[in-house]
mmCIF file of C-alpha atoms and ligand atoms in Angstrom:
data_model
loop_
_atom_site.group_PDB
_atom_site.id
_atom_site.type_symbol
_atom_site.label_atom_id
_atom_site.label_comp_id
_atom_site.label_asym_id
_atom_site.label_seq_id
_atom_site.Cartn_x
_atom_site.Cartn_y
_atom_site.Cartn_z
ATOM 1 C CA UNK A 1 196.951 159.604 79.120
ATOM 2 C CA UNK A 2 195.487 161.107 82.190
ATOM 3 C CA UNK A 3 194.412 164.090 84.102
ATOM 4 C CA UNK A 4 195.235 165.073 87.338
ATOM 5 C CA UNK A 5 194.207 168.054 89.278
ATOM 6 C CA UNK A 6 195.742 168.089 92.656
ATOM 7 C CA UNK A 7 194.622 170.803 95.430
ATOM 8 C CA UNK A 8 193.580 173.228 92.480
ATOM 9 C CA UNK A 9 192.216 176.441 93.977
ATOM 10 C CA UNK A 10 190.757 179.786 92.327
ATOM 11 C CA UNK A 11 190.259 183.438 94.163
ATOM 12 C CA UNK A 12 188.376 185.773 92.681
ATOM 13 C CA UNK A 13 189.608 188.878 94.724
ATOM 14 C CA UNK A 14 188.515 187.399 98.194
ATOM 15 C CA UNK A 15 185.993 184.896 96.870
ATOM 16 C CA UNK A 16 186.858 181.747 96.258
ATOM 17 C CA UNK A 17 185.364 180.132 93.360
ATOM 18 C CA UNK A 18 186.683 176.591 93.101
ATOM 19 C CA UNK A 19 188.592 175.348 96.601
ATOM 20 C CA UNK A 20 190.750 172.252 96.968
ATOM 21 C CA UNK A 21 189.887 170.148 93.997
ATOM 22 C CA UNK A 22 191.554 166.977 93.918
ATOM 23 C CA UNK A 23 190.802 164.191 90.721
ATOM 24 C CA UNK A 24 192.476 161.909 88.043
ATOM 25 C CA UNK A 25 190.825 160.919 85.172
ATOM 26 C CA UNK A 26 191.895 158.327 82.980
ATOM 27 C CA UNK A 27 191.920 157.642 78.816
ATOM 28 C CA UNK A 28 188.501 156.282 77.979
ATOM 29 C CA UNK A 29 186.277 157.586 80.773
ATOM 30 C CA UNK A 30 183.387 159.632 80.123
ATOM 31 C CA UNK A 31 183.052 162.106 83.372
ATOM 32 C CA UNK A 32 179.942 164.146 84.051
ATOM 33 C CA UNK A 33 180.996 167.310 85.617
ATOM 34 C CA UNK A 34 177.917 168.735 87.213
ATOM 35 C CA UNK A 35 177.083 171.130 90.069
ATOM 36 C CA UNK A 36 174.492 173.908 90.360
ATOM 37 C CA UNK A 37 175.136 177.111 89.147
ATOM 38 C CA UNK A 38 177.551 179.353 90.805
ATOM 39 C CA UNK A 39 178.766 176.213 91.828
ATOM 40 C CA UNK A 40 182.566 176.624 90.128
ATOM 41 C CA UNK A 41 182.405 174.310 87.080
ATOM 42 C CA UNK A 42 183.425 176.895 84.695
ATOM 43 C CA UNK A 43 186.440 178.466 86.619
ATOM 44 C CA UNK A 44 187.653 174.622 86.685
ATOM 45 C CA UNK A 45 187.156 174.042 82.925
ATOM 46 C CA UNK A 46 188.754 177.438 82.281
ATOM 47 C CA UNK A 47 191.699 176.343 84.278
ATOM 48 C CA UNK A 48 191.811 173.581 82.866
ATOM 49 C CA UNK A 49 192.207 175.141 79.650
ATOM 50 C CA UNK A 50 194.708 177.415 80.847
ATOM 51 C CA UNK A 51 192.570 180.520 79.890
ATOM 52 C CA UNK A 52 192.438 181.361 83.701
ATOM 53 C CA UNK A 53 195.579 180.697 86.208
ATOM 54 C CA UNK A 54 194.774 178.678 89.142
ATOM 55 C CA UNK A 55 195.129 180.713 92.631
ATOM 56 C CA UNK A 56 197.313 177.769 94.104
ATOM 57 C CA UNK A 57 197.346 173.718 93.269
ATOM 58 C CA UNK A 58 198.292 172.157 89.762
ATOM 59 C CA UNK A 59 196.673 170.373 86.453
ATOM 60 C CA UNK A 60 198.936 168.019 85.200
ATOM 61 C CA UNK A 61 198.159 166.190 81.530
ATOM 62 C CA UNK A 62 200.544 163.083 81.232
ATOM 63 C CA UNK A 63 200.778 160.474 78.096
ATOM 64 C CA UNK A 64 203.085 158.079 76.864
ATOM 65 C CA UNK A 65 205.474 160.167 74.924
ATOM 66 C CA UNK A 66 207.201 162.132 77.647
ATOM 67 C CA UNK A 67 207.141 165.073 74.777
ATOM 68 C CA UNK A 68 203.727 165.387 75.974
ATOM 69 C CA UNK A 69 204.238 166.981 79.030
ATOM 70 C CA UNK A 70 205.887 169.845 77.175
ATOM 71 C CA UNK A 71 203.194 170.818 74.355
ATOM 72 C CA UNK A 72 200.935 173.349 75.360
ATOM 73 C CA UNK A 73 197.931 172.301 77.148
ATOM 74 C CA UNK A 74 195.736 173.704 74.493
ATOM 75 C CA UNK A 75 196.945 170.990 71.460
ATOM 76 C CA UNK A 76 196.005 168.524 73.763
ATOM 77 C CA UNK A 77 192.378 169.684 74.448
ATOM 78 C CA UNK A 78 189.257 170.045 72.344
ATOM 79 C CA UNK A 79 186.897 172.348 73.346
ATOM 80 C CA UNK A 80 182.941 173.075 72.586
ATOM 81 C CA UNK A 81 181.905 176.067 74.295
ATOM 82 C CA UNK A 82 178.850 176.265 75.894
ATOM 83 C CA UNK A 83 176.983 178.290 73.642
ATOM 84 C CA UNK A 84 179.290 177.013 70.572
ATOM 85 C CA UNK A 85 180.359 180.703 68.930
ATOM 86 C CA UNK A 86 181.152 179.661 65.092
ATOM 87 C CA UNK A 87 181.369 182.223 62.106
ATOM 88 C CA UNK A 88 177.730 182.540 60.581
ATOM 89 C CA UNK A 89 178.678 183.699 57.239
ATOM 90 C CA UNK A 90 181.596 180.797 56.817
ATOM 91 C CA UNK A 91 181.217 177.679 55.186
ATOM 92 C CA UNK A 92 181.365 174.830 57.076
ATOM 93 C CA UNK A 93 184.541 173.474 55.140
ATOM 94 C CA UNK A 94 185.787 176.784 54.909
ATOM 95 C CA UNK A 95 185.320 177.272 58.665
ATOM 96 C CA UNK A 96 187.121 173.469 59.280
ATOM 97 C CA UNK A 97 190.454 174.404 56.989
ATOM 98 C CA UNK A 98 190.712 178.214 58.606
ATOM 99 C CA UNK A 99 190.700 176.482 62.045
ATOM 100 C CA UNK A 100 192.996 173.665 60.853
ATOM 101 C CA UNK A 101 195.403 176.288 59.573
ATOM 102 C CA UNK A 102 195.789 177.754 63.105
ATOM 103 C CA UNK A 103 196.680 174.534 64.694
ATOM 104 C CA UNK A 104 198.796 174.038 61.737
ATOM 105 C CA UNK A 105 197.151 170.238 61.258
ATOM 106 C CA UNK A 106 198.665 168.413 59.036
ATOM 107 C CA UNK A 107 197.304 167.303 55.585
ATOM 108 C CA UNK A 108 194.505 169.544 56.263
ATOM 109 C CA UNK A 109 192.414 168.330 53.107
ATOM 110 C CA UNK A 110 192.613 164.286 54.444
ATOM 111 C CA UNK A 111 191.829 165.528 57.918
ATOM 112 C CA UNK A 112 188.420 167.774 56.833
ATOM 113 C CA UNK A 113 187.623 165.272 54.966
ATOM 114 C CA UNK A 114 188.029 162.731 57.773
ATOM 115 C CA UNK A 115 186.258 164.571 60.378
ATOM 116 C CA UNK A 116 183.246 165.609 58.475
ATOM 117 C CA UNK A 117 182.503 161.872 57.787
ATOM 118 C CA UNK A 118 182.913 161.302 61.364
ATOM 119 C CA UNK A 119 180.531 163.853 62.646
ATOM 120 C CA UNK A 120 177.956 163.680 60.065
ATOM 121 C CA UNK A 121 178.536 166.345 57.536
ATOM 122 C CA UNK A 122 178.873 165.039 54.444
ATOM 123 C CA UNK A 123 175.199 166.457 53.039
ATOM 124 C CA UNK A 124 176.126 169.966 54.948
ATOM 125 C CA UNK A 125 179.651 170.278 54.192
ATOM 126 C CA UNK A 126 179.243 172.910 50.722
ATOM 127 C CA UNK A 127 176.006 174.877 53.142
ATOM 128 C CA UNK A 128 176.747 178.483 54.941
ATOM 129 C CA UNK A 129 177.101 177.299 58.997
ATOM 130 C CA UNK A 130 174.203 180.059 59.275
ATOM 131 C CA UNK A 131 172.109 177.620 56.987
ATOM 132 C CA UNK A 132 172.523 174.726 58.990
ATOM 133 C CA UNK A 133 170.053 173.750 61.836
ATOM 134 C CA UNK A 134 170.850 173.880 65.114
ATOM 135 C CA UNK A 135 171.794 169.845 65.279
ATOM 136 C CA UNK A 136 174.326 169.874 62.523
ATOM 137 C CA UNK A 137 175.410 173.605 63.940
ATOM 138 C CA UNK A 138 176.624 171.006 67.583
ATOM 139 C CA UNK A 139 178.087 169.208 64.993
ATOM 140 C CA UNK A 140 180.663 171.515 63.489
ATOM 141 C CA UNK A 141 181.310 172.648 66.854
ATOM 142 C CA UNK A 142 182.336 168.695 67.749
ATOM 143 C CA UNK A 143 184.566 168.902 64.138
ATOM 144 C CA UNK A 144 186.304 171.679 65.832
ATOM 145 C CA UNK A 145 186.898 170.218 69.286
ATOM 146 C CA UNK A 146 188.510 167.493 67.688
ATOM 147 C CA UNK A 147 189.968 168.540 64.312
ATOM 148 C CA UNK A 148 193.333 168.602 65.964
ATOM 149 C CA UNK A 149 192.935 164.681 67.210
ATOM 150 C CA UNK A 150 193.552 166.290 70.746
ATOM 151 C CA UNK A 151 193.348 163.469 73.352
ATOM 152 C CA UNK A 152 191.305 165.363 75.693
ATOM 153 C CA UNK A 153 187.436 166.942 74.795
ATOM 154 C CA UNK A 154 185.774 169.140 77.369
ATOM 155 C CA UNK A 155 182.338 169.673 75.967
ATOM 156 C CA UNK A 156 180.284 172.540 77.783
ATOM 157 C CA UNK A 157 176.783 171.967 78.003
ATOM 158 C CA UNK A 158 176.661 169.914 74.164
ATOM 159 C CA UNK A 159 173.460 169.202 73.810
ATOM 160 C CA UNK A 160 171.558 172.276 75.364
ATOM 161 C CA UNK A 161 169.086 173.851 72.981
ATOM 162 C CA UNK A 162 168.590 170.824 71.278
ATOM 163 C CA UNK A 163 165.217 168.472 70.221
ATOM 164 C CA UNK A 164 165.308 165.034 71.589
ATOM 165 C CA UNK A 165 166.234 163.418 68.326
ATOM 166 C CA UNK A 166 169.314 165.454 67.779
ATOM 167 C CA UNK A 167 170.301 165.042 71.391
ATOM 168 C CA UNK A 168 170.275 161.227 70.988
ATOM 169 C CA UNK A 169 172.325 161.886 67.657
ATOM 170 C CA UNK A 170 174.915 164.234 69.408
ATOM 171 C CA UNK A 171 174.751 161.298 72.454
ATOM 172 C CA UNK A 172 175.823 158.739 70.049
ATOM 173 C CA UNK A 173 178.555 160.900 68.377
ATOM 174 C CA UNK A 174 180.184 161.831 72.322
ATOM 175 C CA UNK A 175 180.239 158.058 72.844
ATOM 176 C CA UNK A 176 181.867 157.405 69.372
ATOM 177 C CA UNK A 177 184.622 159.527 70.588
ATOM 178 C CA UNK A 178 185.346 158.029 73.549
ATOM 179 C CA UNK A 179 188.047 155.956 72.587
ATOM 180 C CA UNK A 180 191.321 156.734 73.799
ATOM 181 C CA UNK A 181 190.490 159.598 75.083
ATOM 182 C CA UNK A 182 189.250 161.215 77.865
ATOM 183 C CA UNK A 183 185.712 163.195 77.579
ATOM 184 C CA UNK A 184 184.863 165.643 80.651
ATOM 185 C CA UNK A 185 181.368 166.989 79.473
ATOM 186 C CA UNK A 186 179.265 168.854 81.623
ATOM 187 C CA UNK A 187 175.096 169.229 81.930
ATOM 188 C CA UNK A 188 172.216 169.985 83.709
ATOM 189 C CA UNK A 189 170.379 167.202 81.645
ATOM 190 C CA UNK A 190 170.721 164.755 84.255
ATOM 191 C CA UNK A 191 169.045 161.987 82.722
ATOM 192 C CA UNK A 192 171.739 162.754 79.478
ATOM 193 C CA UNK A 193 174.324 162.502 82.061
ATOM 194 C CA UNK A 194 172.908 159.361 83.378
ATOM 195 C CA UNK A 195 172.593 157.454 79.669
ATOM 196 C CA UNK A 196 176.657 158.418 78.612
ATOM 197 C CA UNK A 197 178.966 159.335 81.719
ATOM 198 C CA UNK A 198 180.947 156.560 83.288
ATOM 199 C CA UNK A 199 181.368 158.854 86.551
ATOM 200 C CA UNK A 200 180.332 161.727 87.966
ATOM 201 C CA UNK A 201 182.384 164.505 89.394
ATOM 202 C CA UNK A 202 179.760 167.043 91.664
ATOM 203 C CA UNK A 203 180.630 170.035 92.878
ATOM 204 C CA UNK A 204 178.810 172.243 95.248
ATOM 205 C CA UNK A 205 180.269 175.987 96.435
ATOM 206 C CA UNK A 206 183.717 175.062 94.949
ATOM 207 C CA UNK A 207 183.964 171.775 96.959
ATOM 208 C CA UNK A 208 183.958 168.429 95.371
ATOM 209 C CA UNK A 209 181.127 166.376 96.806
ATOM 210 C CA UNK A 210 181.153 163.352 95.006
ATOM 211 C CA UNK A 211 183.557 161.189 92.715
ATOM 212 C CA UNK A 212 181.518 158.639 91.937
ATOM 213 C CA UNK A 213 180.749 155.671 89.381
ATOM 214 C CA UNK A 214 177.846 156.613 87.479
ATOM 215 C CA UNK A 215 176.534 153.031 88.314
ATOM 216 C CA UNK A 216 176.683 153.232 91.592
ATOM 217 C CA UNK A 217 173.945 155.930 91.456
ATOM 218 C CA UNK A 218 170.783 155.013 91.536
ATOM 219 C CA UNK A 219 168.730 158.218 90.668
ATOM 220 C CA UNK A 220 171.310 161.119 90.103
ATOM 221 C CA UNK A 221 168.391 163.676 90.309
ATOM 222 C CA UNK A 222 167.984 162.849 93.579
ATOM 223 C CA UNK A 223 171.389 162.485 94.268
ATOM 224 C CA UNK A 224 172.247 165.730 92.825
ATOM 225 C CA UNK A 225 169.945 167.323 95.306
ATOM 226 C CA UNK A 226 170.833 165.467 98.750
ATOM 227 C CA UNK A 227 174.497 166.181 97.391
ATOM 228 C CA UNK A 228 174.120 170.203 96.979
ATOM 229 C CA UNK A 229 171.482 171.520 99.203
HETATM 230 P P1 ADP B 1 179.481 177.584 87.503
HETATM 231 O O1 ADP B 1 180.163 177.432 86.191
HETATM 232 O O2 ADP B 1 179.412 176.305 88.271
HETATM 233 O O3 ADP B 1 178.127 178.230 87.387
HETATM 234 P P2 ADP B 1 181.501 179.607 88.050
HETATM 235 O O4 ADP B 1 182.821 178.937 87.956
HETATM 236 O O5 ADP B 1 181.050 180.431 86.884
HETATM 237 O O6 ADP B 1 180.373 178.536 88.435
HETATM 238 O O7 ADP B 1 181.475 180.564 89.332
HETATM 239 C C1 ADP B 1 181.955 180.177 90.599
HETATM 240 C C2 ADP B 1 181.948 181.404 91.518
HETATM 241 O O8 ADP B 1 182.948 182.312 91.079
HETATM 242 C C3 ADP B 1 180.628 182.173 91.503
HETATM 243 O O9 ADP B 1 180.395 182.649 92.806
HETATM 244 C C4 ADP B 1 180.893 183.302 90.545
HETATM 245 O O10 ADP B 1 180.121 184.440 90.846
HETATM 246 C C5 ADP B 1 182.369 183.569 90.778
HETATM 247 N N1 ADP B 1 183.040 184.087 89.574
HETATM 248 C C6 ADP B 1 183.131 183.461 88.384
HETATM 249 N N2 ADP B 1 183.852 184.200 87.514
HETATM 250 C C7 ADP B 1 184.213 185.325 88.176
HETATM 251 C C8 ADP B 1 184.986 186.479 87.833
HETATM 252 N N3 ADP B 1 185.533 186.627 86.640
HETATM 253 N N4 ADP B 1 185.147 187.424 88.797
HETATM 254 C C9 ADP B 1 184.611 187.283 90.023
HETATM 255 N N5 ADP B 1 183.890 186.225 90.425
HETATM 256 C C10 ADP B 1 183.696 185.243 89.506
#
């Protein structure tokens, strides 16, 4: 399984937003995507989730089974929005089987079940998502992302809004997943960045500026700054 965005560029009317992106990303990387704001991070996720059409360039998603390459770009991605919209008034199983019915999952019971134990849940599982603190609220958005066993997660901003404990717990859940898949996450918690990314993609007015090995750098803050001012 990999990623690969070759010479992927976005227009907004004359503006560009994202110009000439070129990376491949392999199964079992964690990859920071960072950049300041403005910077074109979310017309590249967006893209990448084909909810916005690239101006010129391509995304290609390849696997083993050469089936792959024909489902729709969406089965094969999980996806935690940035400011995680879920239904308040919905249970959290409730919430888990109406989602699994639109991706048509199958076994949906096993699978619930499967998932909640995996992110957590079980204590939370019978509560209104509205009851839940904001911690287990990440969590049920992480359910979500990968309720469909997609091989690809792109997790917007995961752990914003969150209290240091919960961020380590939402840390240690990202890295559980990690396993054959790929995990494109992106933050302006550097020092989060730092403690689970294996590499860091920066971009800076569109441009990628750096694809490097997160050990390789030796204080991303700093980096981050000689990189995009
Ligand atoms: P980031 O996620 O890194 O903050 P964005 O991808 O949101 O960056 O934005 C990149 C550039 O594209 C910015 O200059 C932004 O104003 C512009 N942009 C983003 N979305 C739109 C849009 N729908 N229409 C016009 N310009 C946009």
């Amino acid at each position: 399984m990999f990623i690969e965005v070759k010479n992927l560029s976005k227009n907004y009317g004359n503006q560009p937003a994202v110009h000439d992106l070129n990376f491949r990303i392999e199964v079992g990387q964690i990859v920071g995507f960072l950049g300041p704001n403005g910077a074109g991070k979310s017309t590249t996720l967006k893209m990448l989730l084909g909810l916005v059409q690239p101006t010129s360039g391509s995304i290609t998603i390849g696997g083993k089974d050469p089936h792959e390459q024909e489902i729709a770009l969406k089965k094969q991605i999980g996806y935690l929005a940035e400011n995680n919209p879920l239904y308040p008034e919905m249970y959290v199983r409730e919430f888990l089987a109406f989602i699994g019915n639109i991706h048509q999952i199958q076994y949906p019971d096993k699978r619930i079940q499967e998932v909640i134990e995996w992110v957590g849940l079980e204590k939370e599982a019978h509560k209104k998502i509205q009851a839940l603190s904001k911690g287990y609220q990440q969590r049920v958005g992480i359910a979500l992302a990968i309720l469909h066993d997609p091989p690809i997660l792109i997790l917007d901003e995961p752990t914003s809004g969150l209290d240091p404990n919960q961020r380590d717990e939402i840390r240690n859940l990202i890295k559980s997943l990690q396993k054959d898949r790929i995990i494109l996450f992106s933050s302006h918690i550097l020092s989060e960045v730092e403690a689970i990314c294996d590499r860091v993609l920066l971009i800076h007015q569109g441009k990628l500026v750096s694809d490097s090995p997160m050990k390789e750098i030796k204080d991303l803050e700093q980096f981050f700054k000689e990189k995009t001012s």
